[in-house]
PDB file of C-alpha atoms in Angstrom:
ATOM      1  CA  MET M   1       0.000   0.000   0.000  1.00  0.00           C
ATOM      2  CA  PHE M   2       1.263   3.465  -0.903  1.00  0.00           C
ATOM      3  CA  LEU M   3       1.118   5.968   1.959  1.00  0.00           C
ATOM      4  CA  GLY M   4       2.627   9.355   2.707  1.00  0.00           C
ATOM      5  CA  THR M   5       3.644  12.507   0.880  1.00  0.00           C
ATOM      6  CA  TYR M   6       7.094  13.233  -0.538  1.00  0.00           C
ATOM      7  CA  THR M   7       8.677  16.198  -2.319  1.00  0.00           C
ATOM      8  CA  PRO M   8      11.118  15.030  -5.016  1.00  0.00           C
ATOM      9  CA  LYS M   9      12.315  17.414  -7.688  1.00  0.00           C
ATOM     10  CA  LEU M  10      11.924  16.937 -11.424  1.00  0.00           C
ATOM     11  CA  ASP M  11      15.319  17.233 -13.089  1.00  0.00           C
ATOM     12  CA  ASP M  12      16.098  18.971 -16.402  1.00  0.00           C
ATOM     13  CA  LYS M  13      15.713  15.673 -18.288  1.00  0.00           C
ATOM     14  CA  GLY M  14      12.201  15.083 -16.930  1.00  0.00           C
ATOM     15  CA  ARG M  15      13.311  12.441 -14.439  1.00  0.00           C
ATOM     16  CA  LEU M  16      11.713  12.080 -11.034  1.00  0.00           C
ATOM     17  CA  THR M  17      13.218  10.054  -8.187  1.00  0.00           C
ATOM     18  CA  LEU M  18      10.604   7.835  -6.593  1.00  0.00           C
ATOM     19  CA  PRO M  19      10.496   7.743  -2.793  1.00  0.00           C
ATOM     20  CA  ALA M  20      12.618   4.888  -1.428  1.00  0.00           C
ATOM     21  CA  ARG M  21       9.565   3.467   0.392  1.00  0.00           C
ATOM     22  CA  PHE M  22       7.768   2.981  -2.951  1.00  0.00           C
ATOM     23  CA  ARG M  23      10.586   1.499  -5.002  1.00  0.00           C
ATOM     24  CA  GLU M  24      10.208  -2.127  -3.975  1.00  0.00           C
ATOM     25  CA  LEU M  25       6.493  -2.088  -4.854  1.00  0.00           C
ATOM     26  CA  LEU M  26       7.327  -0.587  -8.267  1.00  0.00           C
ATOM     27  CA  ALA M  27      10.458  -2.590  -9.067  1.00  0.00           C
ATOM     28  CA  GLY M  28       8.577  -4.955 -11.391  1.00  0.00           C
ATOM     29  CA  GLY M  29       7.548  -2.095 -13.632  1.00  0.00           C
ATOM     30  CA  LEU M  30       4.955   0.606 -13.447  1.00  0.00           C
ATOM     31  CA  MET M  31       2.447   2.439 -15.562  1.00  0.00           C
ATOM     32  CA  VAL M  32       2.083   6.220 -15.586  1.00  0.00           C
ATOM     33  CA  THR M  33      -1.174   7.651 -16.877  1.00  0.00           C
ATOM     34  CA  LYS M  34      -3.370  10.704 -16.506  1.00  0.00           C
ATOM     35  CA  GLY M  35      -4.920  10.943 -13.076  1.00  0.00           C
ATOM     36  CA  GLN M  36      -7.720  13.017 -11.664  1.00  0.00           C
ATOM     37  CA  ASP M  37      -7.535  16.787 -11.176  1.00  0.00           C
ATOM     38  CA  HIS M  38      -4.525  17.128 -13.499  1.00  0.00           C
ATOM     39  CA  SER M  39      -2.309  14.813 -11.515  1.00  0.00           C
ATOM     40  CA  LEU M  40      -0.532  11.709 -12.789  1.00  0.00           C
ATOM     41  CA  ALA M  41      -1.446   8.238 -11.558  1.00  0.00           C
ATOM     42  CA  VAL M  42       1.360   5.704 -11.179  1.00  0.00           C
ATOM     43  CA  TYR M  43       0.341   2.065 -10.805  1.00  0.00           C
ATOM     44  CA  PRO M  44       2.449  -1.008 -10.219  1.00  0.00           C
ATOM     45  CA  ARG M  45       2.150  -2.960 -13.460  1.00  0.00           C
ATOM     46  CA  ASP M  46      -0.029  -5.690 -11.894  1.00  0.00           C
ATOM     47  CA  ALA M  47      -2.428  -3.166 -10.319  1.00  0.00           C
ATOM     48  CA  PHE M  48      -2.712  -1.350 -13.657  1.00  0.00           C
ATOM     49  CA  LEU M  49      -3.605  -4.633 -15.360  1.00  0.00           C
ATOM     50  CA  GLU M  50      -6.406  -5.189 -12.816  1.00  0.00           C
ATOM     51  CA  VAL M  51      -7.880  -1.766 -13.570  1.00  0.00           C
ATOM     52  CA  ALA M  52      -7.367  -2.333 -17.302  1.00  0.00           C
ATOM     53  CA  GLU M  53      -9.349  -5.592 -17.166  1.00  0.00           C
ATOM     54  CA  LYS M  54     -12.245  -3.818 -15.453  1.00  0.00           C
ATOM     55  CA  ALA M  55     -12.087  -0.956 -17.953  1.00  0.00           C
ATOM     56  CA  ASN M  56     -12.085  -3.362 -20.901  1.00  0.00           C
ATOM     57  CA  ALA M  57     -15.101  -5.217 -19.495  1.00  0.00           C
ATOM     58  CA  ALA M  58     -17.101  -2.042 -18.849  1.00  0.00           C
ATOM     59  CA  SER M  59     -19.834  -0.946 -21.221  1.00  0.00           C
ATOM     60  CA  ARG M  60     -18.774   1.977 -23.368  1.00  0.00           C
ATOM     61  CA  GLY M  61     -22.366   3.132 -23.895  1.00  0.00           C
ATOM     62  CA  ASN M  62     -21.925   5.998 -21.432  1.00  0.00           C
ATOM     63  CA  PRO M  63     -19.981   8.887 -23.067  1.00  0.00           C
ATOM     64  CA  GLN M  64     -18.195   9.825 -19.814  1.00  0.00           C
ATOM     65  CA  ARG M  65     -17.094   6.241 -19.202  1.00  0.00           C
ATOM     66  CA  ARG M  66     -15.977   5.931 -22.818  1.00  0.00           C
ATOM     67  CA  ALA M  67     -13.931   9.135 -22.542  1.00  0.00           C
ATOM     68  CA  PHE M  68     -12.329   7.994 -19.296  1.00  0.00           C
ATOM     69  CA  VAL M  69     -11.353   4.587 -20.713  1.00  0.00           C
ATOM     70  CA  ARG M  70      -9.919   6.160 -23.855  1.00  0.00           C
ATOM     71  CA  ASN M  71      -7.833   8.658 -21.902  1.00  0.00           C
ATOM     72  CA  PHE M  72      -6.724   6.088 -19.347  1.00  0.00           C
ATOM     73  CA  PHE M  73      -5.272   3.799 -22.011  1.00  0.00           C
ATOM     74  CA  ALA M  74      -4.093   6.409 -24.506  1.00  0.00           C
ATOM     75  CA  ALA M  75      -2.081   8.224 -21.835  1.00  0.00           C
ATOM     76  CA  ALA M  76      -0.494   5.089 -20.340  1.00  0.00           C
ATOM     77  CA  ASP M  77       3.306   4.867 -20.406  1.00  0.00           C
ATOM     78  CA  GLU M  78       5.183   1.829 -19.112  1.00  0.00           C
ATOM     79  CA  GLN M  79       8.300   2.631 -17.102  1.00  0.00           C
ATOM     80  CA  HIS M  80      10.995   0.751 -15.193  1.00  0.00           C
ATOM     81  CA  PRO M  81      12.827   2.718 -12.493  1.00  0.00           C
ATOM     82  CA  ASP M  82      16.564   3.023 -13.106  1.00  0.00           C
ATOM     83  CA  GLY M  83      19.203   2.047 -10.537  1.00  0.00           C
ATOM     84  CA  GLN M  84      18.636   5.305  -8.656  1.00  0.00           C
ATOM     85  CA  GLY M  85      14.851   4.857  -8.524  1.00  0.00           C
ATOM     86  CA  ARG M  86      14.150   7.442 -11.221  1.00  0.00           C
ATOM     87  CA  ILE M  87      11.470   7.387 -13.889  1.00  0.00           C
ATOM     88  CA  THR M  88      11.182   9.691 -16.872  1.00  0.00           C
ATOM     89  CA  ILE M  89       7.982  11.711 -17.036  1.00  0.00           C
ATOM     90  CA  SER M  90       7.013  12.253 -20.679  1.00  0.00           C
ATOM     91  CA  ILE M  91       6.546  15.748 -22.054  1.00  0.00           C
ATOM     92  CA  ASP M  92       2.817  15.020 -22.538  1.00  0.00           C
ATOM     93  CA  HIS M  93       2.466  13.968 -18.913  1.00  0.00           C
ATOM     94  CA  ARG M  94       4.464  16.953 -17.660  1.00  0.00           C
ATOM     95  CA  THR M  95       2.201  19.236 -19.688  1.00  0.00           C
ATOM     96  CA  TYR M  96      -1.023  17.537 -18.523  1.00  0.00           C
ATOM     97  CA  ALA M  97      -0.012  17.789 -14.848  1.00  0.00           C
ATOM     98  CA  ASN M  98       1.649  21.209 -15.344  1.00  0.00           C
ATOM     99  CA  LEU M  99       4.732  19.857 -13.583  1.00  0.00           C
ATOM    100  CA  SER M 100       7.486  22.229 -12.612  1.00  0.00           C
ATOM    101  CA  LYS M 101      10.681  21.360 -10.778  1.00  0.00           C
ATOM    102  CA  GLU M 102       8.874  21.150  -7.423  1.00  0.00           C
ATOM    103  CA  CYS M 103       6.670  18.039  -7.269  1.00  0.00           C
ATOM    104  CA  ILE M 104       4.609  16.090  -4.782  1.00  0.00           C
ATOM    105  CA  VAL M 105       4.447  12.303  -4.815  1.00  0.00           C
ATOM    106  CA  SER M 106       1.627  11.077  -2.614  1.00  0.00           C
ATOM    107  CA  GLY M 107       0.445   7.633  -1.687  1.00  0.00           C
ATOM    108  CA  SER M 108      -3.109   6.889  -2.733  1.00  0.00           C
ATOM    109  CA  GLY M 109      -3.588   3.317  -1.546  1.00  0.00           C
ATOM    110  CA  LYS M 110      -3.086   1.012  -4.551  1.00  0.00           C
ATOM    111  CA  PHE M 111      -1.304   3.672  -6.615  1.00  0.00           C
ATOM    112  CA  ILE M 112       0.614   6.926  -6.243  1.00  0.00           C
ATOM    113  CA  GLU M 113      -0.115  10.384  -7.560  1.00  0.00           C
ATOM    114  CA  ILE M 114       2.342  12.924  -8.907  1.00  0.00           C
ATOM    115  CA  TRP M 115       1.355  16.570  -8.621  1.00  0.00           C
ATOM    116  CA  ASP M 116       2.952  19.917  -9.266  1.00  0.00           C
ATOM    117  CA  LYS M 117       3.644  21.252  -5.760  1.00  0.00           C
ATOM    118  CA  ALA M 118       1.752  24.516  -6.272  1.00  0.00           C
ATOM    119  CA  ALA M 119      -1.267  22.625  -7.662  1.00  0.00           C
ATOM    120  CA  TRP M 120      -1.157  20.181  -4.723  1.00  0.00           C
ATOM    121  CA  ASP M 121      -0.961  23.019  -2.204  1.00  0.00           C
ATOM    122  CA  ALA M 122      -3.956  24.757  -3.826  1.00  0.00           C
ATOM    123  CA  TYR M 123      -5.933  21.498  -4.047  1.00  0.00           C
ATOM    124  CA  SER M 124      -5.181  20.639  -0.417  1.00  0.00           C
ATOM    125  CA  ALA M 125      -6.191  24.082   0.833  1.00  0.00           C
ATOM    126  CA  GLU M 126      -9.393  24.027  -1.217  1.00  0.00           C
ATOM    127  CA  ASN M 127     -10.412  20.566  -0.011  1.00  0.00           C
ATOM    128  CA  GLU M 128      -9.297  20.657   3.625  1.00  0.00           C
ATOM    129  CA  GLU M 129     -12.737  21.683   4.868  1.00  0.00           C
ATOM    130  CA  SER M 130     -14.427  18.815   3.006  1.00  0.00           C
ATOM    131  CA  TYR M 131     -11.917  16.370   4.461  1.00  0.00           C
ATOM    132  CA  SER M 132     -12.418  17.743   7.962  1.00  0.00           C
ATOM    133  CA  LEU M 133     -16.199  17.512   7.723  1.00  0.00           C
ATOM    134  CA  GLY M 134     -16.190  13.923   6.484  1.00  0.00           C
ATOM    135  CA  VAL M 135     -19.685  14.217   5.032  1.00  0.00           C
ATOM    136  CA  ASP M 136     -21.628  10.964   5.360  1.00  0.00           C
ATOM    137  CA  GLU M 137     -22.911  11.119   1.792  1.00  0.00           C
ATOM    138  CA  VAL M 138     -19.353  11.113   0.501  1.00  0.00           C
ATOM    139  CA  LEU M 139     -17.578   8.920   3.039  1.00  0.00           C
ATOM    140  CA  GLY M 140     -20.352   6.707   4.388  1.00  0.00           C
ATOM    141  CA  ASP M 141     -19.122   3.610   2.574  1.00  0.00           C
ATOM    142  CA  ILE M 142     -15.457   4.290   3.385  1.00  0.00           C
ATOM    143  CA  LEU M 143     -15.383   5.160   7.108  1.00  0.00           C
TER     144      LEU M 143
END
């Protein structure tokens, strides 16, 4: 399980060093794709394949579902961390997530998210009240 928040920097070649705590879980390969709210989602290869199977089995009759499935697969990029635990973030992914040098890598359970630090700070500030309230309609089936 991926937990915690880390602040690696994106280097001039578009490489990002994964947190040491995450490297073992990602050593067998990983998939980077578009995430929610202009973040990137990074899945261990096996976890990505589980989601991919569900996506392939889903009806594409709903336009929103169809758009999600298309984007999820079209934006997927397989990566293998190098000896220093770095992955290369593609130009398309850097543009989508508006990544600058300062990044946030956060655990999100079965996957990790990569955010631009300024975007993460704004998102966190904007959503802190919702998190604090823990509205039953939103979290009833989680907590």
